[in-house]
Coordinates of C-alpha atoms in Angstrom, one line a residue:
Chain F
M1 CA -40.0 28.2 -6.5
K2 CA -40.8 32.1 -6.0
Q3 CA -42.8 34.2 -3.4
V4 CA -45.0 36.8 -5.4
K5 CA -47.7 39.1 -5.1
A6 CA -50.2 37.8 -7.8
E7 CA -52.9 40.1 -9.2
I8 CA -56.2 38.8 -9.1
L9 CA -57.7 39.0 -12.5
L10 CA -61.0 37.2 -11.9
N11 CA -62.5 35.4 -8.8
K12 CA -66.0 34.0 -9.6
E13 CA -68.3 31.5 -8.0
I14 CA -69.3 29.0 -10.5
A15 CA -71.2 26.7 -8.4
D16 CA -72.3 26.7 -4.9
S17 CA -69.3 27.8 -2.7
H18 CA -67.1 26.6 -5.7
F19 CA -64.7 29.6 -7.2
K20 CA -62.6 29.9 -10.0
M21 CA -59.8 32.4 -9.8
V22 CA -57.5 33.4 -12.2
L23 CA -54.0 34.9 -11.3
D24 CA -51.4 37.1 -12.6
L25 CA -48.2 35.6 -11.5
G26 CA -46.1 38.6 -13.1
K27 CA -43.2 37.9 -15.5
L28 CA -41.8 35.3 -13.9
N29 CA -41.3 32.6 -16.5
L30 CA -42.2 30.1 -14.2
F31 CA -42.4 26.6 -15.4
I32 CA -45.5 24.9 -14.1
K33 CA -46.2 21.2 -14.2
P34 CA -49.6 20.0 -14.0
G35 CA -50.3 18.8 -10.5
Q36 CA -48.2 21.5 -8.8
F37 CA -50.0 23.8 -6.4
L38 CA -49.6 27.3 -5.2
H39 CA -49.5 28.0 -1.5
I40 CA -51.5 31.2 -0.7
K41 CA -51.7 33.7 2.0
A42 CA -55.6 34.6 2.0
G43 CA -55.4 37.5 4.2
S44 CA -52.9 39.4 6.3
A45 CA -54.3 38.9 9.8
Y46 CA -53.3 36.2 12.1
D47 CA -56.4 34.2 11.8
P48 CA -56.0 32.1 9.9
L49 CA -52.5 32.2 10.3
L50 CA -51.4 29.6 7.8
R51 CA -51.2 29.6 3.9
R52 CA -53.7 27.5 1.9
P53 CA -52.3 25.1 -0.7
I54 CA -54.4 25.0 -3.8
S55 CA -53.8 23.3 -7.0
I56 CA -53.1 24.9 -10.3
H57 CA -56.3 24.2 -12.2
R58 CA -55.1 25.3 -15.7
I59 CA -52.3 27.2 -16.8
G60 CA -52.8 29.6 -19.6
S61 CA -51.1 30.0 -23.1
N62 CA -48.9 32.7 -20.9
P63 CA -47.8 30.6 -18.6
N64 CA -47.7 33.7 -16.0
I65 CA -51.7 33.5 -16.1
V66 CA -53.0 30.4 -13.9
E67 CA -56.5 29.6 -13.0
L68 CA -57.5 28.0 -9.6
L69 CA -60.5 26.1 -8.6
Y70 CA -61.5 26.0 -5.2
K71 CA -64.2 25.5 -2.8
I72 CA -65.1 27.1 0.6
E73 CA -64.2 24.7 3.2
G74 CA -63.0 26.8 6.0
K75 CA -61.7 30.4 7.1
G76 CA -58.8 30.6 4.6
T77 CA -61.0 29.7 1.5
Q78 CA -63.7 32.2 2.6
L79 CA -61.4 34.9 2.8
M80 CA -60.0 33.9 -0.7
S81 CA -63.5 33.9 -1.9
R82 CA -64.0 37.6 -0.9
R83 CA -61.0 39.0 -2.6
S84 CA -61.9 41.3 -5.5
K85 CA -60.3 41.6 -9.1
G86 CA -57.4 43.8 -8.9
T87 CA -56.1 43.0 -5.3
Y88 CA -53.1 41.1 -4.9
L89 CA -52.7 37.7 -3.2
D90 CA -49.3 36.2 -1.6
I91 CA -48.3 33.2 -3.1
I92 CA -45.4 30.9 -3.1
G93 CA -45.1 28.5 -6.0
P94 CA -45.1 26.5 -8.2
L95 CA -44.5 23.6 -5.5
G96 CA -44.8 20.1 -5.4
N97 CA -43.8 17.3 -8.1
G98 CA -46.8 17.3 -10.5
F99 CA -47.8 14.4 -12.6
K100 CA -45.5 12.5 -14.6
V101 CA -46.2 11.3 -18.0
P102 CA -44.2 8.0 -18.8
K103 CA -43.1 7.8 -22.1
G104 CA -45.1 5.8 -24.7
Q105 CA -48.3 6.4 -22.7
S106 CA -51.2 6.8 -25.3
N107 CA -54.2 6.3 -23.2
F108 CA -55.3 8.2 -20.1
I109 CA -57.9 7.8 -18.0
L110 CA -58.5 10.7 -15.5
V111 CA -61.0 9.8 -12.8
A112 CA -62.3 13.4 -10.7
G113 CA -64.2 13.0 -7.6
G114 CA -65.7 16.2 -6.8
M115 CA -63.2 18.8 -6.6
G116 CA -60.6 16.2 -7.9
I117 CA -61.1 18.1 -11.2
A118 CA -58.9 20.9 -10.1
P119 CA -55.1 19.4 -10.7
L120 CA -56.7 16.9 -13.4
M121 CA -58.0 19.6 -15.9
A122 CA -54.3 21.1 -16.0
L123 CA -52.9 17.6 -16.8
A124 CA -55.8 16.9 -19.6
D125 CA -55.0 20.3 -20.9
N126 CA -51.2 19.4 -21.1
L127 CA -52.2 16.0 -22.6
A128 CA -54.3 17.4 -25.0
R129 CA -51.4 19.4 -26.7
F130 CA -50.1 16.3 -28.3
R131 CA -51.9 14.3 -30.9
K132 CA -52.7 10.5 -31.0
R133 CA -53.6 10.5 -27.1
I134 CA -56.8 9.2 -26.1
I135 CA -58.1 11.0 -22.9
T136 CA -60.9 9.7 -20.9
V137 CA -62.0 11.4 -17.9
I138 CA -64.5 10.4 -15.3
L139 CA -66.2 13.4 -13.7
G140 CA -68.1 12.1 -10.3
A141 CA -70.2 14.7 -8.4
R142 CA -72.4 14.7 -5.5
T143 CA -75.5 16.3 -8.1
K144 CA -75.2 17.8 -11.6
D145 CA -74.7 21.2 -10.0
F146 CA -71.2 20.2 -9.2
I147 CA -69.9 18.8 -12.5
I148 CA -67.4 21.1 -13.1
C149 CA -65.2 21.2 -16.6
K150 CA -67.4 19.1 -19.0
K151 CA -67.5 21.4 -21.6
E152 CA -63.8 22.5 -21.1
L153 CA -62.6 18.8 -21.3
R154 CA -65.0 18.1 -24.6
D155 CA -63.5 21.2 -26.1
I156 CA -60.0 19.9 -26.0
G157 CA -61.1 16.6 -27.2
A158 CA -61.6 14.5 -24.0
K159 CA -64.1 11.9 -23.7
V160 CA -66.0 12.7 -20.7
I161 CA -68.1 10.5 -18.6
V162 CA -70.3 11.8 -15.8
V163 CA -71.6 10.1 -12.7
T164 CA -73.4 11.6 -10.2
E165 CA -74.4 10.1 -6.5
D166 CA -78.2 11.4 -7.2
G167 CA -78.4 10.2 -10.6
S168 CA -79.3 13.8 -11.8
E169 CA -76.8 13.5 -14.7
G170 CA -75.1 10.6 -16.4
E171 CA -75.1 7.4 -14.3
K172 CA -76.0 7.2 -11.0
G173 CA -73.1 6.1 -8.5
L174 CA -69.3 6.7 -7.9
A175 CA -66.7 7.7 -10.2
T176 CA -65.1 4.1 -9.5
D177 CA -68.3 2.4 -10.2
V178 CA -67.8 3.2 -14.0
L179 CA -64.1 3.0 -14.0
E180 CA -63.7 -0.9 -14.7
S181 CA -66.2 -1.0 -17.5
I182 CA -64.1 2.5 -18.9
I183 CA -61.2 0.3 -18.8
E184 CA -62.8 -2.7 -20.5
Q185 CA -64.6 -0.4 -23.1
F186 CA -61.0 0.6 -24.5
D187 CA -60.7 -3.0 -25.4
L188 CA -57.4 -3.0 -23.7
R189 CA -57.8 -6.5 -22.9
K190 CA -56.9 -7.2 -26.3
S191 CA -53.7 -5.5 -26.6
A192 CA -53.0 -7.0 -22.9
T193 CA -53.5 -10.3 -25.0
A194 CA -51.3 -9.5 -27.4
L195 CA -48.6 -8.3 -24.6
K196 CA -49.1 -11.7 -23.0
K197 CA -48.6 -13.6 -26.0
K198 CA -45.5 -11.5 -26.7
H199 CA -44.0 -12.5 -23.4
A200 CA -45.5 -16.0 -23.5
K201 CA -44.9 -16.5 -19.6
G202 CA -45.1 -15.1 -16.1
I203 CA -48.4 -13.0 -16.7
T204 CA -51.2 -14.1 -14.8
I205 CA -53.9 -11.1 -15.3
A206 CA -54.4 -8.4 -18.1
E207 CA -51.0 -6.9 -18.0
Y208 CA -51.7 -3.4 -19.4
G209 CA -48.0 -2.3 -19.7
P210 CA -47.1 1.3 -19.8
E211 CA -49.4 2.5 -22.5
V212 CA -52.4 3.0 -20.2
G213 CA -52.2 5.2 -17.4
L214 CA -54.6 6.4 -14.6
Y215 CA -54.8 9.6 -13.1
A216 CA -56.9 10.2 -10.3
C217 CA -57.7 13.1 -7.5
G218 CA -60.6 13.0 -5.0
P219 CA -61.6 11.8 -1.6
L220 CA -59.6 9.0 -0.2
G221 CA -61.8 6.4 -0.2
M222 CA -62.1 6.6 -4.0
L223 CA -58.3 6.9 -4.5
K224 CA -58.4 3.6 -2.3
A225 CA -60.7 1.9 -4.7
I226 CA -58.9 3.0 -7.6
A227 CA -55.6 1.5 -6.0
V228 CA -57.3 -1.9 -5.8
I229 CA -58.3 -1.5 -9.4
A230 CA -55.1 -0.4 -10.7
K231 CA -53.4 -3.2 -8.9
Y232 CA -56.0 -5.9 -10.3
Y233 CA -55.0 -4.5 -14.0
T234 CA -51.5 -3.8 -13.1
M235 CA -52.0 -0.4 -14.5
Q236 CA -49.8 2.6 -13.7
A237 CA -51.7 4.9 -11.5
Q238 CA -50.9 8.4 -10.2
A239 CA -52.9 10.2 -7.9
S240 CA -52.9 13.8 -6.2
F241 CA -53.3 13.8 -2.5
E242 CA -54.2 16.4 0.0
E243 CA -53.1 17.1 3.5
R244 CA -52.9 20.2 5.9
M245 CA -50.0 21.9 5.4
G246 CA -47.4 24.1 7.4
C247 CA -44.6 25.4 5.2
G248 CA -45.4 24.0 2.0
V249 CA -41.8 23.6 1.0
G250 CA -40.7 20.6 2.7
A251 CA -39.3 22.0 5.9
C252 CA -41.9 21.2 8.9
L253 CA -42.9 17.6 8.0
G254 CA -46.4 18.5 9.0
C255 CA -48.3 16.9 5.7
V256 CA -46.8 13.6 5.7
I257 CA -48.8 10.5 4.7
Q258 CA -48.1 6.9 5.1
T259 CA -46.4 5.2 2.2
K260 CA -44.7 1.7 2.2
A261 CA -41.1 3.6 2.2
G262 CA -42.3 5.6 5.3
Y263 CA -43.8 8.7 5.9
K264 CA -43.3 11.0 3.0
R265 CA -44.2 14.8 2.5
V266 CA -47.2 15.8 0.3
C267 CA -45.9 19.3 -0.2
K268 CA -42.6 18.0 -1.5
D269 CA -42.4 14.5 -2.2
G270 CA -46.0 14.9 -3.4
P271 CA -48.9 15.9 -3.8
V272 CA -48.7 13.2 -6.6
F273 CA -47.8 9.6 -5.8
D274 CA -48.0 6.4 -7.5
L275 CA -50.9 4.7 -6.0
E276 CA -49.0 1.4 -5.3
E277 CA -46.5 3.3 -3.1
I278 CA -49.3 4.4 -0.5
A279 CA -49.9 2.2 2.7
W280 CA -53.6 2.1 3.4
E281 CA -53.8 -0.1 6.6
R282 CA -54.3 3.3 8.6
D283 CA -57.9 3.6 7.4
Chain R
M1 CA -29.5 47.0 2.2
G2 CA -26.1 48.1 3.2
K3 CA -23.0 45.8 3.3
R4 CA -22.4 46.4 7.0
L5 CA -25.1 46.1 9.1
N6 CA -23.8 48.0 12.1
G7 CA -25.2 47.7 15.7
L8 CA -26.4 44.3 15.2
A9 CA -24.1 42.0 16.0
V10 CA -24.1 39.9 19.1
R11 CA -22.1 37.7 21.1
I12 CA -23.4 34.3 22.6
G13 CA -20.8 32.2 24.3
R14 CA -17.5 32.7 22.3
L15 CA -19.5 33.0 18.9
K16 CA -20.1 36.4 17.3
F17 CA -23.4 36.4 15.2
I18 CA -23.9 39.2 12.3
N19 CA -27.1 40.0 13.5
P20 CA -29.5 38.5 16.3
V21 CA -32.0 37.0 14.2
M22 CA -32.2 33.1 13.7
A23 CA -34.5 30.7 12.2
A24 CA -35.9 28.4 14.9
S25 CA -35.3 24.8 15.2
G26 CA -38.0 22.5 13.1
T27 CA -39.3 25.7 11.1
F28 CA -36.5 25.9 8.4
G29 CA -35.5 22.2 7.9
Y30 CA -31.8 22.1 7.2
G31 CA -31.7 25.5 5.1
Q32 CA -32.1 24.1 1.9
E33 CA -35.6 23.9 1.6
Y34 CA -35.9 27.5 1.9
K35 CA -32.7 28.5 -0.4
E36 CA -35.2 29.4 -3.4
L37 CA -37.3 31.8 -1.3
V38 CA -34.8 33.5 1.3
R39 CA -31.3 35.2 1.2
I40 CA -29.9 32.8 3.6
D41 CA -26.6 34.2 3.9
G42 CA -28.1 37.2 5.8
L43 CA -29.6 35.4 8.7
G44 CA -28.1 35.4 11.8
A45 CA -28.1 31.8 12.2
I46 CA -30.0 28.6 11.3
V47 CA -31.1 26.4 14.0
T48 CA -31.3 22.8 12.4
K49 CA -34.3 20.7 12.7
S50 CA -33.4 18.3 15.9
I51 CA -31.1 15.8 15.3
T52 CA -31.0 12.5 16.9
L53 CA -28.8 9.5 17.1
K54 CA -30.9 7.2 14.9
P55 CA -33.4 7.9 12.3
L56 CA -36.7 8.7 14.1
K57 CA -39.8 8.1 12.0
G58 CA -42.0 10.5 13.8
N59 CA -45.6 10.4 14.6
A60 CA -48.7 9.4 12.6
P61 CA -50.5 12.0 10.7
P62 CA -52.9 14.3 11.2
R63 CA -49.6 16.3 12.7
I64 CA -50.6 19.7 12.5
W65 CA -53.8 21.8 13.2
E66 CA -54.2 25.3 12.9
S67 CA -55.8 27.3 15.9
T68 CA -56.5 31.1 16.2
A69 CA -53.4 32.8 15.7
G70 CA -51.3 29.5 16.2
M71 CA -50.9 26.2 15.1
L72 CA -50.5 23.0 17.1
N73 CA -47.9 20.4 15.7
A74 CA -47.1 16.9 16.8
I75 CA -44.2 16.0 14.4
G76 CA -42.3 13.7 16.7
L77 CA -38.8 14.6 15.7
Q78 CA -38.9 13.2 12.6
N79 CA -35.3 13.0 11.2
D80 CA -32.9 10.8 9.5
G81 CA -30.4 10.7 12.4
I82 CA -26.9 12.1 12.8
E83 CA -25.1 10.1 10.2
D84 CA -27.6 11.5 7.2
F85 CA -27.0 15.0 8.8
L86 CA -23.4 14.8 8.7
A87 CA -23.3 13.4 5.1
N88 CA -26.3 14.9 3.6
R89 CA -27.6 18.0 5.4
L90 CA -24.4 19.7 6.3
P91 CA -22.4 20.2 3.0
F92 CA -25.1 22.4 2.0
L93 CA -25.2 24.4 5.4
K94 CA -21.3 24.6 6.0
D95 CA -20.8 26.7 2.8
L96 CA -23.2 29.4 4.0
N97 CA -22.2 32.6 5.7
T98 CA -24.4 32.2 8.2
R99 CA -23.9 30.4 11.6
I100 CA -25.2 27.0 12.2
I101 CA -26.5 25.7 15.3
A102 CA -27.4 22.0 15.5
S103 CA -30.3 21.3 17.4
I104 CA -29.8 17.8 19.5
A105 CA -32.6 15.5 21.0
G106 CA -31.9 12.3 22.7
K107 CA -33.7 9.5 24.7
C108 CA -31.2 10.0 27.8
R109 CA -28.0 11.7 28.8
Q110 CA -25.8 9.5 27.1
E111 CA -27.5 10.0 23.7
Y112 CA -27.2 14.1 24.1
K113 CA -23.6 13.6 25.1
E114 CA -23.0 11.1 22.2
L115 CA -24.4 13.3 19.7
A116 CA -22.4 16.3 20.9
K117 CA -19.3 14.2 20.4
R118 CA -20.3 13.5 16.9
L119 CA -20.9 16.9 16.2
E120 CA -17.4 18.3 17.8
S121 CA -15.2 18.1 14.6
A122 CA -18.2 19.0 12.4
P123 CA -18.6 22.5 10.7
V124 CA -21.2 23.6 12.9
D125 CA -20.7 26.8 15.4
A126 CA -23.0 25.7 18.1
I127 CA -25.2 23.1 19.6
E128 CA -28.7 23.7 21.2
I129 CA -30.1 21.2 23.4
N130 CA -33.6 20.3 22.9
I131 CA -34.9 19.1 26.2
S132 CA -38.3 20.4 25.6
C133 CA -40.1 18.8 22.6
P134 CA -43.5 17.9 23.9
N135 CA -44.2 15.2 21.3
V136 CA -42.0 12.6 22.1
E137 CA -42.0 10.0 25.0
H138 CA -38.9 10.0 27.3
H139 CA -37.3 7.6 29.8
G140 CA -37.1 9.0 33.5
S141 CA -40.0 10.4 35.9
A142 CA -40.6 13.8 34.2
R143 CA -42.5 13.9 31.0
L144 CA -40.0 16.3 29.2
F145 CA -36.5 16.7 30.6
A146 CA -36.9 20.4 30.7
Q147 CA -39.6 19.9 33.4
D148 CA -37.1 18.5 35.7
A149 CA -34.2 20.7 37.0
K150 CA -31.9 17.9 37.6
E151 CA -32.3 16.2 34.4
T152 CA -31.5 19.5 32.9
A153 CA -28.5 19.9 34.6
G154 CA -27.2 16.6 33.9
I155 CA -27.8 16.5 30.1
V156 CA -26.1 20.1 30.3
R157 CA -23.4 18.9 32.1
A158 CA -22.9 16.1 29.8
V159 CA -23.1 17.9 26.6
R160 CA -20.8 20.6 28.2
K161 CA -18.1 18.0 28.8
A162 CA -18.3 16.5 25.3
T163 CA -18.0 19.9 23.2
K164 CA -15.9 23.0 23.3
K165 CA -18.6 24.6 21.0
T166 CA -21.1 27.1 22.1
V167 CA -23.9 25.5 24.0
I168 CA -27.3 26.6 24.3
T169 CA -30.0 24.9 26.2
K170 CA -33.8 25.4 24.8
L171 CA -36.2 25.5 27.5
S172 CA -40.2 24.4 27.9
P173 CA -42.8 26.7 29.0
N174 CA -44.8 23.9 30.3
V175 CA -43.1 24.2 33.8
T176 CA -44.3 25.8 36.9
D177 CA -41.4 28.1 37.5
I178 CA -39.0 28.1 34.5
T179 CA -36.2 30.2 36.3
E180 CA -35.4 27.3 38.4
I181 CA -34.6 25.3 35.2
A182 CA -32.9 28.2 33.9
K183 CA -30.8 28.5 36.6
A184 CA -30.2 24.7 36.8
A185 CA -28.6 25.0 33.2
E186 CA -26.8 27.8 33.9
G187 CA -25.2 26.0 36.7
A188 CA -24.4 23.1 34.6
G189 CA -22.3 25.3 32.1
T190 CA -24.7 26.2 29.1
D191 CA -23.4 29.2 27.4
A192 CA -27.3 30.6 26.7
I193 CA -30.8 29.8 27.1
S194 CA -33.2 29.8 24.3
L195 CA -37.0 30.1 25.5
I196 CA -39.6 28.9 24.6
N197 CA -40.4 25.7 22.9
T198 CA -44.1 25.2 22.4
L199 CA -47.1 25.0 24.7
I200 CA -48.7 22.0 24.9
G201 CA -52.3 22.0 23.9
M202 CA -55.0 20.0 21.8
D203 CA -57.7 20.5 19.9
V204 CA -61.2 18.4 19.2
D205 CA -63.3 17.6 16.1
I206 CA -66.7 17.8 17.9
T207 CA -68.4 16.1 14.9
T208 CA -66.2 12.8 14.9
Q209 CA -65.4 13.5 18.7
R210 CA -61.6 13.0 17.9
P211 CA -58.7 14.9 18.9
R212 CA -57.5 16.7 15.9
L213 CA -54.0 15.5 16.1
A214 CA -53.4 11.6 16.1
N215 CA -50.9 12.2 18.8
I216 CA -53.8 13.7 20.9
T217 CA -51.7 16.9 22.1
G218 CA -49.3 19.0 20.2
G219 CA -47.2 21.9 20.6
L220 CA -49.0 25.4 20.1
S221 CA -46.8 27.8 18.5
G222 CA -47.4 31.2 16.5
P223 CA -48.2 34.6 17.7
A224 CA -50.9 33.1 20.1
I225 CA -48.1 32.3 22.2
K226 CA -46.1 35.5 22.3
P227 CA -47.3 36.9 25.7
V228 CA -46.2 34.0 27.5
A229 CA -42.8 34.0 26.0
L230 CA -42.3 37.3 26.8
R231 CA -43.1 37.0 30.2
M232 CA -40.7 33.8 30.3
T233 CA -38.0 35.8 29.0
W234 CA -38.5 38.8 31.5
E235 CA -38.7 36.2 34.4
V236 CA -35.4 34.3 33.2
Y237 CA -33.5 37.5 32.4
Q238 CA -33.7 38.5 36.1
A239 CA -32.6 35.2 37.0
V240 CA -29.7 34.5 35.2
K241 CA -26.6 36.1 33.8
I242 CA -26.2 34.2 30.5
P243 CA -27.5 35.5 27.6
I244 CA -31.2 34.4 26.6
I245 CA -32.5 33.9 23.0
G246 CA -36.0 34.7 22.9
I247 CA -38.5 32.7 20.8
G248 CA -42.4 32.5 20.8
G249 CA -44.7 33.9 18.3
I250 CA -42.5 36.7 16.7
M251 CA -44.0 37.7 13.6
S252 CA -42.5 41.1 13.1
T253 CA -39.8 43.7 14.0
E254 CA -42.2 45.1 16.6
D255 CA -42.8 41.5 18.3
A256 CA -38.9 41.2 18.1
L257 CA -38.0 44.6 19.7
A258 CA -40.3 43.5 22.8
F259 CA -38.3 40.4 23.4
F260 CA -35.1 42.3 23.6
L261 CA -36.6 44.7 26.0
C262 CA -37.5 41.9 28.2
G263 CA -34.0 40.5 28.1
A264 CA -33.5 38.6 25.2
R265 CA -29.9 39.1 23.4
A266 CA -31.0 37.5 20.2
I267 CA -34.2 36.2 19.0
Q268 CA -35.5 33.4 16.8
V269 CA -38.3 33.1 14.2
G270 CA -40.3 30.0 14.0
T271 CA -44.0 29.6 12.8
A272 CA -44.0 33.0 10.9
N273 CA -41.2 31.2 8.6
F274 CA -44.4 29.3 7.4
V275 CA -46.6 32.2 7.1
N276 CA -43.9 34.4 5.4
P277 CA -40.3 33.2 4.4
Q278 CA -39.6 36.8 4.5
T279 CA -40.0 37.6 7.8
I280 CA -36.5 37.0 9.3
T281 CA -34.9 39.3 6.6
S282 CA -37.6 42.1 7.2
I283 CA -37.0 42.0 10.7
I284 CA -33.1 42.0 10.5
D285 CA -33.9 45.5 8.4
G286 CA -36.6 46.4 10.9
I287 CA -34.2 46.2 13.7
S288 CA -31.6 48.3 11.7
N289 CA -33.9 51.0 11.0
Y290 CA -34.9 50.9 14.6
L291 CA -31.5 51.5 15.5
K292 CA -30.9 54.6 13.5
K293 CA -34.1 56.1 14.1
N294 CA -33.4 55.7 17.9
R295 CA -30.0 56.7 17.5
L296 CA -28.8 53.4 19.3
K297 CA -25.2 52.2 18.6
S298 CA -26.1 48.6 19.1
I299 CA -28.9 46.1 19.5
Q300 CA -27.1 45.0 23.0
E301 CA -28.2 48.5 24.4
L302 CA -31.8 47.4 24.3
T303 CA -31.5 43.9 26.1
G304 CA -33.5 44.0 29.3
R305 CA -34.3 47.9 29.0
L306 CA -37.7 47.4 30.0
K307 CA -38.9 50.3 32.1
I308 CA -41.0 49.2 35.2

């Protein structure tokens, strides 16, 4: 983690209130993991006062060039959207834990709800660097205008399934509506059966084992639904969470979420958590 | 930066600090969180996140909300307790070339006393008594100990008896007359007073008609509270003889200098650490430059020099 002045190389509106920003972090040789974020001071004034945590969307072949995807939600992102090319942003990063890809995993199902594609694109990019990996991405959006990264994902060899709430493109519904059929489509039950035979006992429902993984980012309701599906299929599932942050480095304890092991910091222990860790009772 | 920062050293109680700029409790963790971003060895002191006897899980989220030029927080003193502090946090802190001030919080006099005892043989330089956290429930009549002169004096006396270390008492601004509490703490033997803790506030989401914080109310910090903090520093400076550590919305060298003029011998930087972790180091450099420019031998010459 470092604090630097990052040069804005591009800041462009790609859909209504949705922006893509490219930053040059300088010659830092930072090792950035998909799922990590930057803590950004959008302006120098005291309103807004705090930094804004923004997921790293893509990491360039030169790892000092990173792409962010953000949506105007309030004063901070509003200010960011007005910053012009060639100016500098005060950033701290990379922060957070990032996604972890277990060894031997070969099937990856990524579920993005709306802006949830922001950190998942970096993960898809990373996964696609290795052959023999099957990447399927469910892109859920309100309407076809907010489907982001469809082409980029196809370019890297991922299978993309589009779901829109109004049915203006792809299937009509929510990202989670198609998730189960996607899981079936992979014919994973076959390998599950094989696995079941292998172990002979103790497995009551389809046991996918570590070769299939679910990765998600999106609204809490979506993540909760995915947690239920992952539990049913005993699939390994990770999700990137969002919370309002103070320090971003684990000091202020302002951004905690409730897990089965107590409150955990989204900025430091997360933002990526195993979905089975999360305690959903409060909702 | 020069090796010797002449004129910046200050004395509080029996302790000498290399400079008067400290990281405020709750905003700098246990130092380790910031080690990659800040040159910690140059800081005047680190005041730890408040330590309690037993681990505290803290309040339900959401715990923070940003307001105009400030932020509300209701963390609820989440920490892993004194045992964890001694075993897991202190090893990193003790090797730093900076003063370590352990902030302690208890539910009653006895707990403060016990905490002070447990820290007596530990390598911490001083104790800051946090009697002013607005986000936890207390026994006794007043909502905060720091809202009651008798409670304040009782806790300070108990800690004073339990430790030979320098004792700092952190006061709350949520009182009618802060000088009354400051005098009670002074009378009970505190070496210094730090002020202010956060101002109790709240905010509301009109769409959901719910409070922004799960705790309903929280503590307001940041530049928005600086004028209140300056006023209270000035009032307390006129009321007590012991040193004052000024806290409240300090974002810059200019902010810091205003506190010295109002009577502070040292200052603590809090919320600004979140905004820019370089704030403390830049204020240390800024004060140094100010002294040179104004041909002042020591920052201590500035304390209480407000012209009326």
